[in-house]
C-alpha cells in the first residue's frame, strides 16, 4: 500500500446500486472529502459540479470504461457491463491467521491425501522449509480419510527430521509427526490433536516476532481489500492480536488505507495460561478494560464491542454438539463452555455483543434456551448473533425470530463435493436435509462471513453458492447440502454481504451508499444481477474505495 495518495473528489458514472433490499439504482455519484455528497442523474450532478469542460463533453460521447481528471476532480465512467455497489462487509473472518496461511504450503486444492502428500514431499525436497525449524502445511480434508486411516507413520515417512504439522481445513485440528511427540512430551492417537488438545502443541510452536505478526495481519487485510471488503469483524481476537491491531491501525503509513475493523474478543481463551480457575467477574473486568482501551484511543477505523464465545466444536472432530449421536459413536459432541446464560447476561448488561460459535443443533438449542432465561433483561441496543449455524432445530428457528437474534452463515459451505463429504460417515443421513437453514431465518438479521482462512475470502464465491447450493460454475444436476428450498435470491445474498453484515457488526449504514455517508464502495467487472447464477464467481473486483480513497485497483480493461 502506498500512503502518499492525493484524495481527489470523485464522480462515478454508470450502473450504481446503492442498496439491495430494497433494490435502488442511480446513474451518477459524487464524492467529496471521503463522503458521498450527491447521487442521482448524470446531467444534474455534472451541472451542479459545474463540470462544463469541453474535454469532458468529448469523453461523454465515448462508450466503454474511461477515466478523466479535471480541476482536481476524478471522473470514472464504467462500461456497460461493470457496476458499482457498496463495499462488502465480512461479519466473521480471521485476517491474521489468513495472512499467516498465505505464506505456508496450502493443500486444500487437492482431492486426495495421496496428491497432498506428494505436494508436501515435493515442497520439502525443493528446500522450501530449510530456513524453518518446523514444517507447516495447511488444509487437509477429513473427507480424504473415509477409506484409509490417518497415522503418525505417514507423516514420519514424509518428514523424519523436522517437526511437521498439518492443520485441518477447519483449523480445529493438528495432524503431527512423532517429532512433535518428542518436543511436547505428549502422545495422541494417529498424531491428531483436536480442539483444546491443540494448545499442547501451540505452546511449543516457534513464535513469530511482533513485526512478523503485524506483517501477516497487514497481508491478511490487503487480501480482504482485494476482494472488495471494506469492513469486517475479526471473529476471535486474543491478547497478542489485540495489540497487533492497535499498532497497525495507529501506524500513519497504513491507517487511511485499512478496512474498518470490529474486534470480537475471544472469551474462551482469556487467561488460557492460568493453571487456576479465574473468577468470571475478573473476566468481565478484563473485557471491559480492553474495550475501554480501544474507545479511549479514538481510532477512526478500529472498534471493539463484541465477545466471541465458543459453545461447541466442529463436525470433523465430532465435537459439534448435536441432538443425535454421531454414527459409530456413543456421544453427541462437546459443550465447550459452562454458565452460558450468565456470560450472555453479563455481556449484555455491559452493552457488549455476544458473538457465538454454534454449529450443532443442540448447541444452538442451549444458546436460545439461555436467551429465554434472560429475555426479560435484554439490552435492546445490542445485536447478539450466532455464527456458522450448520444445524438449527425448528424450536431454535422460532426463538431466533422471537428474540431478534442475528444469524451469520459462511455460505461457501452450502455444498460439499460428494468425494469429500463427511455426511455418510458422520451423522444420520436425514440430517443433511436440515443443514444451513438460511431461508428459514430470513425474517432475522442475517450476515454472511467467509471464516477465511477456513474458506475462501472471495464474497462472490460464497454468494454464488448461497444462490445455487452447488459447486462453483456447476450447471448440471444439483449436488446440494441441505434442502434446495433453502436457496436464496441474488438480492438477498448481496444484502446479507453488505447491509446485513453491517448490522451484525453494529455498523448500521455501512452496507449501503447514501448521501452524507462514507464513500465505501467497489467497482466490479460484471453486473451480478444480470448474469447466470453459475457465473457469479467469475466477478472480479476492479477497485475498492474506503472513505473515498482507492485502496485497491486492478487493470480496468474495457470489457465491452
Coordinates of C-alpha atoms in Angstrom, one line a residue:
X1 CA 0.0 0.0 0.0
X2 CA 1.2 3.5 -0.8
X3 CA 0.1 6.1 1.7
X4 CA 1.1 9.0 -0.5
X5 CA -2.2 9.4 -2.4
X6 CA -3.9 12.7 -3.1
X7 CA -7.6 12.3 -2.2
X8 CA -9.4 13.8 -5.2
X9 CA -13.1 14.4 -5.3
X10 CA -14.7 11.8 -7.5
X11 CA -17.7 11.4 -9.8
X12 CA -18.7 7.9 -10.8
X13 CA -21.0 7.4 -13.8
X14 CA -22.6 4.1 -14.7
X15 CA -24.7 1.3 -13.1
X16 CA -24.6 2.1 -9.4
X17 CA -26.6 0.0 -6.9
X18 CA -26.8 1.8 -3.6
X19 CA -28.8 -0.9 -1.7
X20 CA -30.2 -4.3 -2.4
X21 CA -33.2 -4.5 0.0
X22 CA -34.9 -2.5 -1.4
X23 CA -33.0 -2.5 -4.8
X24 CA -32.1 1.1 -5.5
X25 CA -30.1 2.2 -8.5
X26 CA -28.6 5.5 -9.6
X27 CA -26.6 6.5 -12.6
X28 CA -24.2 9.0 -11.0
X29 CA -22.5 9.5 -7.6
X30 CA -20.3 12.4 -6.4
X31 CA -17.8 12.1 -3.6
X32 CA -16.2 14.9 -1.6
X33 CA -13.7 14.6 1.2
X34 CA -14.4 10.8 1.5
X35 CA -18.2 11.3 1.8
X36 CA -20.9 10.8 -0.7
X37 CA -22.2 14.3 -1.5
X38 CA -24.8 13.6 -4.2
X39 CA -26.4 10.7 -6.0
X40 CA -28.8 10.9 -8.9
X41 CA -28.9 11.6 -12.7
X42 CA -25.7 12.4 -14.7
X43 CA -26.6 15.8 -16.1
X44 CA -27.9 17.0 -12.8
X45 CA -24.8 16.1 -10.9
X46 CA -22.4 17.3 -13.6
X47 CA -24.2 20.7 -13.8
X48 CA -24.2 21.1 -10.0
X49 CA -20.5 20.3 -10.0
X50 CA -20.0 22.9 -12.8
X51 CA -18.4 20.4 -15.0
X52 CA -18.7 22.1 -18.4
X53 CA -15.3 21.3 -19.6
X54 CA -15.1 20.7 -23.4
X55 CA -12.8 17.7 -22.9
X56 CA -15.3 16.1 -20.7
X57 CA -18.1 16.7 -23.3
X58 CA -16.0 14.7 -25.8
X59 CA -15.3 11.9 -23.3
X60 CA -19.0 11.6 -22.5
X61 CA -19.6 10.5 -26.1
X62 CA -17.3 7.6 -25.7
X63 CA -18.5 4.1 -24.8
X64 CA -16.6 1.7 -22.6
X65 CA -14.6 2.4 -19.5
X66 CA -12.7 5.7 -19.2
X67 CA -11.2 8.0 -16.5
X68 CA -10.6 11.7 -16.7
X69 CA -9.1 14.2 -14.2
X70 CA -10.4 17.8 -14.4
X71 CA -9.7 20.5 -11.8
X72 CA -8.8 18.0 -9.1
X73 CA -12.0 16.1 -9.9
X74 CA -11.6 12.4 -10.9
X75 CA -14.3 11.2 -13.2
X76 CA -14.8 7.5 -13.6
X77 CA -17.1 6.2 -16.3
X78 CA -18.0 2.5 -16.1
X79 CA -18.5 0.4 -19.2
X80 CA -21.9 -1.3 -20.0
X81 CA -21.0 -4.5 -18.1
X82 CA -19.5 -3.1 -15.0
X83 CA -21.3 -1.9 -11.8
X84 CA -20.5 -0.1 -8.6
X85 CA -22.0 -1.1 -5.3
X86 CA -21.5 -0.8 -1.5
X87 CA -18.3 -2.4 -0.3
X88 CA -18.5 -6.0 1.1
X89 CA -18.7 -6.5 4.9
X90 CA -17.4 -9.8 6.2
X91 CA -19.1 -10.5 9.5
X92 CA -16.8 -13.4 10.5
X93 CA -13.2 -13.7 9.4
X94 CA -9.6 -14.2 10.8
X95 CA -7.3 -11.9 8.8
X96 CA -4.0 -12.6 10.7
X97 CA -4.5 -16.3 10.5
X98 CA -5.2 -15.9 6.8
X99 CA -2.1 -13.8 6.4
X100 CA 0.0 -16.5 8.0
X101 CA -1.5 -19.2 5.9
X102 CA -0.8 -17.2 2.7
X103 CA 2.9 -17.9 3.3
X104 CA 2.5 -21.6 4.1
X105 CA 2.0 -24.6 1.9
X106 CA -1.7 -24.9 1.1
X107 CA -3.0 -28.4 0.2
X108 CA -6.8 -27.6 0.2
X109 CA -6.9 -27.8 -3.6
X110 CA -6.1 -31.5 -3.7
X111 CA -8.8 -34.2 -4.0
X112 CA -6.9 -36.9 -2.1
X113 CA -4.4 -37.4 0.6
X114 CA -2.0 -39.1 -1.9
X115 CA -1.9 -35.9 -4.0
X116 CA -1.5 -33.7 -1.0
X117 CA 1.3 -36.0 0.4
X118 CA 3.2 -35.8 -2.8
X119 CA 2.9 -32.0 -2.8
X120 CA 4.3 -31.8 0.7
X121 CA 7.2 -34.2 -0.2
X122 CA 8.0 -32.1 -3.2
X123 CA 7.9 -28.9 -1.2
X124 CA 10.4 -30.3 1.3
X125 CA 12.7 -31.7 -1.5
X126 CA 12.8 -28.2 -3.0
X127 CA 14.1 -26.8 0.3
X128 CA 11.1 -24.5 0.8
X129 CA 11.2 -25.2 4.5
X130 CA 15.0 -25.2 5.0
X131 CA 15.1 -21.9 6.9
X132 CA 12.4 -23.0 9.3
X133 CA 12.7 -25.1 12.4
X134 CA 9.3 -26.7 11.8
X135 CA 7.4 -27.7 8.6
X136 CA 3.8 -26.5 8.2
X137 CA 1.1 -27.3 5.7
X138 CA -2.5 -26.2 5.8
X139 CA -5.8 -27.6 4.7
X140 CA -6.1 -31.4 4.9
X141 CA -9.7 -32.6 4.5
X142 CA -11.2 -35.1 6.8
X143 CA -13.0 -36.4 3.8
X144 CA -9.8 -37.8 2.4
X145 CA -9.8 -40.5 5.1
X146 CA -13.1 -42.2 4.7
X147 CA -11.5 -45.3 3.4
X148 CA -8.0 -45.0 4.8
X149 CA -6.9 -44.1 8.4
X150 CA -4.6 -41.3 9.4
X151 CA -1.5 -42.4 11.3
X152 CA 1.8 -40.9 12.5
X153 CA 3.9 -43.1 10.3
X154 CA 2.5 -41.4 7.2
X155 CA 3.9 -38.1 8.4
X156 CA 7.2 -39.6 9.6
X157 CA 7.8 -41.0 6.1
X158 CA 7.3 -37.5 4.6
X159 CA 9.4 -35.6 7.1
X160 CA 11.5 -37.7 9.5
X161 CA 14.0 -34.9 10.5
X162 CA 11.8 -32.0 11.5
X163 CA 8.6 -31.4 13.4
X164 CA 5.7 -31.5 10.9
X165 CA 2.2 -30.0 11.5
X166 CA -0.6 -30.2 9.0
X167 CA -3.6 -28.1 10.0
X168 CA -7.0 -29.4 9.0
X169 CA -9.0 -27.2 6.7
X170 CA -11.4 -26.1 9.5
X171 CA -8.5 -25.0 11.8
X172 CA -9.8 -27.2 14.6
X173 CA -7.2 -30.0 14.4
X174 CA -3.4 -30.6 14.0
X175 CA -2.0 -33.8 12.5
X176 CA 1.5 -34.2 13.7
X177 CA 4.5 -36.4 13.2
X178 CA 6.4 -38.1 16.0
X179 CA 8.9 -35.3 16.3
X180 CA 6.0 -33.3 17.8
X181 CA 5.6 -36.1 20.4
X182 CA 9.2 -35.7 21.4
X183 CA 9.1 -32.0 21.7
X184 CA 5.8 -31.8 23.6
X185 CA 6.3 -35.0 25.6
X186 CA 2.8 -35.9 24.7
X187 CA 1.1 -38.5 22.5
X188 CA -2.2 -38.6 20.6
X189 CA -3.6 -41.5 18.7
X190 CA -2.8 -41.1 15.0
X191 CA -1.0 -37.9 15.8
X192 CA -4.2 -35.9 15.8
X193 CA -4.7 -33.1 18.3
X194 CA -8.2 -31.6 18.3
X195 CA -9.8 -28.6 20.0
X196 CA -8.2 -27.9 23.4
X197 CA -5.6 -30.6 22.8
X198 CA -4.1 -28.2 20.1
X199 CA -2.9 -26.0 23.0
X200 CA -0.4 -28.7 24.0
X201 CA 1.3 -28.2 20.6
X202 CA 0.8 -24.4 20.3
X203 CA 3.0 -23.8 23.4
X204 CA 6.0 -25.2 21.5
X205 CA 5.4 -23.8 18.0
X206 CA 8.2 -21.2 17.2
X207 CA 6.7 -17.8 17.7
X208 CA 6.6 -15.2 15.0
X209 CA 8.2 -11.9 16.1
X210 CA 5.9 -8.9 16.7
X211 CA 6.9 -7.4 13.4
X212 CA 6.2 -10.7 11.6
X213 CA 2.8 -11.0 13.2
X214 CA 1.9 -7.4 12.2
X215 CA 3.1 -8.1 8.6
X216 CA 0.9 -11.2 8.4
X217 CA -2.1 -9.1 9.7
X218 CA -1.4 -6.4 7.1
X219 CA -1.1 -9.1 4.4
X220 CA -4.4 -10.5 5.5
X221 CA -6.2 -7.1 5.4
X222 CA -4.8 -6.5 1.9
X223 CA -6.2 -9.8 0.8
X224 CA -9.6 -8.8 2.1
X225 CA -9.5 -5.5 0.3
X226 CA -8.6 -7.2 -2.9
X227 CA -11.9 -8.9 -2.7
X228 CA -13.8 -5.7 -2.0
X229 CA -14.1 -6.0 1.8
X230 CA -14.3 -2.5 3.3
X231 CA -15.3 -3.6 6.9
X232 CA -15.1 -6.8 8.9
X233 CA -15.4 -8.4 12.3
X234 CA -12.4 -10.4 13.4
X235 CA -14.1 -13.4 15.0
X236 CA -11.6 -14.4 17.7
X237 CA -9.2 -11.8 18.9
X238 CA -6.7 -12.9 21.5
X239 CA -4.4 -10.7 23.6
X240 CA -1.4 -10.5 21.2
X241 CA -3.6 -10.0 18.2
X242 CA -5.5 -7.2 20.1
X243 CA -2.2 -5.3 20.5
X244 CA -1.2 -6.0 16.8
X245 CA -4.4 -4.4 15.7
X246 CA -3.7 -1.3 17.8
X247 CA -0.2 -0.8 16.5
X248 CA -1.2 -1.4 12.9
X249 CA -4.2 1.0 13.0
X250 CA -2.1 3.6 14.8
X251 CA 0.5 3.5 12.0
X252 CA 0.2 6.6 9.9
X253 CA 1.7 4.7 6.9
X254 CA -1.3 2.5 6.6
X255 CA -4.2 3.9 8.7
X256 CA -6.1 5.7 5.8
X257 CA -6.0 2.6 3.6
X258 CA -7.1 -0.1 6.0
X259 CA -10.7 -1.5 6.2
X260 CA -12.9 -0.8 9.2
X261 CA -12.4 -3.5 11.8
X262 CA -14.7 -4.6 14.7
X263 CA -12.8 -6.9 17.0
X264 CA -14.5 -9.7 18.8
X265 CA -12.6 -10.7 21.9
X266 CA -12.1 -14.4 22.5
X267 CA -13.8 -15.3 25.8
X268 CA -12.7 -19.0 25.9
X269 CA -9.0 -18.0 25.6
X270 CA -9.0 -15.4 28.4
X271 CA -6.4 -16.4 31.0
X272 CA -5.6 -19.5 28.9
X273 CA -2.2 -19.8 30.5
X274 CA -3.5 -19.8 34.1
X275 CA -3.5 -23.1 35.9
X276 CA -6.1 -22.0 38.5
X277 CA -9.7 -21.0 37.8
X278 CA -10.4 -17.3 37.2
X279 CA -13.5 -15.7 38.6
X280 CA -15.9 -14.6 35.9
X281 CA -16.1 -11.1 37.3
X282 CA -12.4 -10.8 36.6
X283 CA -13.0 -11.9 33.0
X284 CA -15.8 -9.3 32.6
X285 CA -13.5 -6.7 34.0
X286 CA -10.7 -7.7 31.6
X287 CA -13.0 -7.5 28.6
X288 CA -14.4 -4.1 29.7
X289 CA -10.8 -2.7 30.1
X290 CA -9.8 -3.9 26.6
X291 CA -12.9 -2.3 25.1
X292 CA -12.3 0.9 27.1
X293 CA -8.7 0.9 25.8
X294 CA -9.9 0.9 22.2
X295 CA -12.5 3.5 22.8
X296 CA -10.0 5.8 24.6
X297 CA -7.7 5.6 21.6
X298 CA -10.4 7.0 19.4
X299 CA -9.1 5.4 16.3
X300 CA -11.4 6.1 13.3
X301 CA -11.5 2.5 11.9
X302 CA -10.9 0.2 14.9
X303 CA -13.7 -0.8 17.2
X304 CA -14.3 -3.3 20.0
X305 CA -17.7 -4.0 21.3
X306 CA -18.1 -7.8 20.9
X307 CA -17.0 -11.0 22.6
X308 CA -16.7 -14.4 20.9
X309 CA -17.9 -17.5 22.7
X310 CA -17.2 -21.0 21.5
X311 CA -20.1 -23.1 22.6
X312 CA -19.2 -26.3 20.7
X313 CA -16.7 -27.6 18.1
X314 CA -17.0 -28.9 14.6
X315 CA -18.4 -31.9 12.7
X316 CA -15.0 -33.1 11.5
X317 CA -13.8 -33.6 15.1
X318 CA -17.3 -34.9 16.1
X319 CA -17.3 -32.1 18.7
X320 CA -20.2 -30.1 17.2
X321 CA -22.9 -30.6 19.9
X322 CA -25.9 -32.4 18.3
X323 CA -29.3 -33.7 19.3
X324 CA -28.4 -37.1 17.8
X325 CA -25.3 -39.3 18.3
X326 CA -22.6 -39.4 15.7
X327 CA -22.6 -42.6 13.6
X328 CA -20.5 -45.4 15.2
X329 CA -20.0 -43.2 18.3
X330 CA -21.5 -43.2 21.8
X331 CA -21.6 -39.4 22.1
X332 CA -23.2 -36.4 20.5
X333 CA -20.4 -33.8 20.6
X334 CA -18.9 -31.5 23.2
X335 CA -20.0 -28.4 25.1
X336 CA -17.0 -26.1 25.2
X337 CA -18.2 -23.7 27.9
X338 CA -20.4 -23.6 31.0
X339 CA -22.6 -20.8 32.5
X340 CA -23.8 -19.6 29.1
X341 CA -26.8 -17.7 30.4
X342 CA -24.7 -15.8 33.0
X343 CA -22.0 -14.9 30.4
X344 CA -24.5 -13.6 27.9
X345 CA -26.4 -11.7 30.6
X346 CA -23.1 -10.2 31.9
X347 CA -22.1 -9.1 28.5
X348 CA -25.4 -7.6 27.6
X349 CA -25.6 -5.8 30.9
X350 CA -22.4 -4.1 29.9
X351 CA -23.6 -3.3 26.4
X352 CA -21.3 -5.9 24.8
X353 CA -22.3 -8.1 21.9
X354 CA -22.3 -11.9 22.3
X355 CA -20.9 -13.4 19.1
X356 CA -21.4 -17.2 19.5
X357 CA -19.8 -20.1 17.6
X358 CA -22.6 -22.6 17.3
X359 CA -22.6 -25.5 14.8
X360 CA -24.6 -28.3 16.2
X361 CA -28.4 -28.1 16.8
X362 CA -28.0 -29.0 20.5
X363 CA -25.5 -26.2 20.9
X364 CA -27.9 -23.7 19.3
X365 CA -30.8 -25.0 21.5
X366 CA -28.7 -24.4 24.6
X367 CA -28.0 -20.8 23.4
X368 CA -31.6 -20.0 22.7
X369 CA -32.6 -21.6 26.0
X370 CA -30.2 -19.2 27.7
X371 CA -31.8 -16.2 25.9
X372 CA -35.2 -17.5 27.0
X373 CA -34.0 -17.4 30.6
X374 CA -32.7 -13.8 30.4
X375 CA -35.1 -12.4 27.9
X376 CA -36.7 -10.0 30.5
X377 CA -33.2 -8.4 30.9
X378 CA -32.3 -7.9 27.2
X379 CA -30.3 -4.9 26.3
X380 CA -32.2 -3.9 23.1
X381 CA -29.3 -1.8 21.9
X382 CA -27.1 -4.9 21.4
X383 CA -27.5 -7.2 18.5
X384 CA -26.3 -10.7 19.5
X385 CA -25.6 -13.3 16.9
X386 CA -24.8 -16.9 16.3
X387 CA -22.2 -17.8 13.7
X388 CA -21.9 -20.8 11.3
X389 CA -25.3 -22.4 12.1
X390 CA -24.9 -25.6 10.3
X391 CA -27.8 -27.2 12.1
X392 CA -30.7 -25.3 13.7
X393 CA -33.8 -27.0 15.2
X394 CA -37.3 -25.8 14.4
X395 CA -37.6 -24.7 18.1
X396 CA -34.5 -22.6 17.8
X397 CA -35.6 -21.0 14.5
X398 CA -38.7 -19.7 16.3
X399 CA -36.6 -18.4 19.1
X400 CA -34.4 -16.5 16.6
X401 CA -37.4 -14.7 15.4
X402 CA -38.8 -14.1 18.9
X403 CA -35.6 -12.7 20.4
X404 CA -34.5 -10.9 17.2
X405 CA -31.2 -12.8 17.3
X406 CA -28.7 -12.3 14.4
X407 CA -27.5 -15.2 12.2
X408 CA -24.2 -15.5 10.4
X409 CA -23.5 -18.0 7.7
X410 CA -20.4 -19.0 5.8
X411 CA -22.2 -19.6 2.5
X412 CA -19.4 -21.3 0.6
X413 CA -20.0 -24.3 2.8
X414 CA -23.5 -24.7 1.5
X415 CA -22.4 -27.5 -0.7
X416 CA -19.8 -30.3 -0.4
X417 CA -18.1 -32.3 -3.0
X418 CA -19.5 -35.9 -2.9
X419 CA -16.0 -37.2 -3.0
X420 CA -15.1 -35.4 0.2
X421 CA -18.4 -35.4 2.0
X422 CA -18.3 -36.5 5.7
X423 CA -22.1 -36.8 6.0
X424 CA -22.5 -40.5 5.2
X425 CA -20.0 -41.4 7.9
X426 CA -20.6 -38.6 10.4
X427 CA -24.4 -38.1 11.1
X428 CA -27.6 -39.9 10.2
X429 CA -28.4 -39.3 6.5
X430 CA -31.7 -37.5 7.2
X431 CA -29.8 -34.7 9.0
X432 CA -28.4 -33.5 5.6
X433 CA -31.8 -32.0 4.8
X434 CA -31.5 -29.7 7.8
X435 CA -28.1 -28.1 7.0
X436 CA -27.8 -24.3 6.8
X437 CA -31.4 -23.2 7.0
X438 CA -30.8 -19.7 5.9
X439 CA -34.1 -19.3 4.2
X440 CA -36.0 -20.3 7.4
X441 CA -34.2 -17.4 9.2
X442 CA -34.9 -14.7 6.6
X443 CA -37.0 -12.7 9.0
X444 CA -33.9 -12.2 11.2
X445 CA -30.9 -10.1 10.7
X446 CA -28.6 -12.2 8.6
X447 CA -25.0 -11.5 7.6
X448 CA -22.5 -13.5 5.5
X449 CA -18.9 -14.1 6.5
X450 CA -16.1 -16.0 4.9
X451 CA -14.4 -17.5 8.0
X452 CA -11.3 -17.1 5.9
X453 CA -8.8 -18.9 6.0
X454 CA -11.2 -21.8 6.7
X455 CA -13.0 -20.8 3.5
X456 CA -12.3 -18.5 0.5
X457 CA -12.2 -14.8 1.3
X458 CA -13.9 -14.0 -2.0
X459 CA -17.5 -12.9 -1.3
X460 CA -18.7 -13.7 -4.8
X461 CA -17.8 -17.4 -4.4
X462 CA -20.0 -17.5 -1.3
X463 CA -22.8 -15.5 -2.9
X464 CA -23.0 -17.9 -5.9
X465 CA -23.2 -21.0 -3.6
X466 CA -25.8 -19.3 -1.4
X467 CA -27.9 -18.8 -4.6
X468 CA -27.3 -22.2 -6.2
X469 CA -26.3 -24.6 -3.4
X470 CA -24.0 -26.2 -6.0
X471 CA -20.2 -26.2 -6.7
X472 CA -18.9 -23.0 -8.3
X473 CA -19.8 -22.9 -12.0
X474 CA -21.9 -26.1 -11.7
X475 CA -24.9 -26.2 -14.1
X476 CA -25.7 -29.9 -14.1
X477 CA -27.8 -32.0 -11.6
X478 CA -27.6 -30.3 -8.2
X479 CA -25.1 -31.6 -5.6
X480 CA -26.7 -29.8 -2.6
X481 CA -26.1 -29.8 1.1
X482 CA -29.4 -29.3 2.6
X483 CA -32.8 -28.6 1.1
X484 CA -32.7 -26.8 -2.2
X485 CA -35.7 -24.8 -0.9
X486 CA -33.1 -23.0 1.3
X487 CA -31.6 -21.4 -1.7
X488 CA -31.8 -17.6 -1.5
X489 CA -32.0 -14.9 -4.2
X490 CA -29.1 -12.9 -5.5
X491 CA -30.7 -9.8 -4.0
X492 CA -30.8 -11.5 -0.6
X493 CA -27.2 -12.7 -0.8
X494 CA -25.9 -9.2 -1.8
X495 CA -27.9 -7.6 1.0
X496 CA -26.5 -10.2 3.5
X497 CA -22.9 -9.5 2.5
X498 CA -23.4 -5.7 2.8
X499 CA -26.2 -4.2 4.9
X500 CA -27.0 -7.4 6.8
X501 CA -23.4 -7.9 7.9
X502 CA -23.1 -4.2 8.8
X503 CA -26.0 -4.6 11.2
X504 CA -24.4 -7.7 12.8
X505 CA -21.1 -5.9 13.4
X506 CA -23.1 -3.0 14.7
X507 CA -22.1 -0.6 12.0
X508 CA -25.5 0.2 10.5
X509 CA -25.4 2.3 7.4
X510 CA -22.1 0.9 6.3
X511 CA -23.7 -1.6 3.9
X512 CA -25.5 1.0 1.8
X513 CA -24.5 4.1 -0.1
X514 CA -26.2 7.3 1.0
X515 CA -25.7 11.0 0.8
X516 CA -23.5 12.1 3.8
X517 CA -22.3 8.6 4.3
X518 CA -18.8 7.2 3.9
X519 CA -17.7 6.5 0.3
X520 CA -17.0 2.8 0.9
X521 CA -17.8 1.2 -2.4
X522 CA -16.4 -1.2 -5.0
X523 CA -16.4 -1.4 -8.8
X524 CA -16.8 -4.9 -10.2
X525 CA -16.4 -6.4 -13.6
X526 CA -19.9 -7.6 -14.3
X527 CA -23.5 -6.8 -13.2
X528 CA -24.1 -9.8 -10.9
X529 CA -27.8 -9.2 -11.0
X530 CA -27.9 -9.9 -14.7
X531 CA -25.5 -12.9 -15.2
X532 CA -26.3 -16.6 -14.9
X533 CA -26.1 -17.8 -11.2
X534 CA -23.3 -20.2 -12.2
X535 CA -21.2 -17.2 -13.4
X536 CA -21.4 -15.1 -10.3
X537 CA -18.0 -16.4 -9.1
X538 CA -16.3 -15.0 -12.2
X539 CA -16.9 -11.5 -10.9
X540 CA -13.6 -9.6 -10.4
X541 CA -13.2 -6.6 -8.1
X542 CA -11.6 -3.8 -10.1
X543 CA -11.4 -1.1 -7.4
X544 CA -12.0 -0.9 -3.7
X545 CA -12.7 2.6 -2.2
X546 CA -12.6 3.2 1.5
X547 CA -13.6 6.7 2.6
X548 CA -13.2 7.8 -1.0
X549 CA -9.6 6.6 -1.2
X550 CA -8.9 3.9 -3.8
X551 CA -7.1 1.3 -1.7
X552 CA -7.1 -1.4 -4.3
X553 CA -7.0 -1.2 -8.1
X554 CA -6.6 -3.7 -10.9
X555 CA -6.5 -3.1 -14.6
X556 CA -9.9 -2.0 -15.7
X557 CA -9.9 -3.3 -19.2
X558 CA -12.8 -2.4 -21.4
X559 CA -15.0 -5.5 -21.3
X560 CA -17.5 -4.3 -23.9

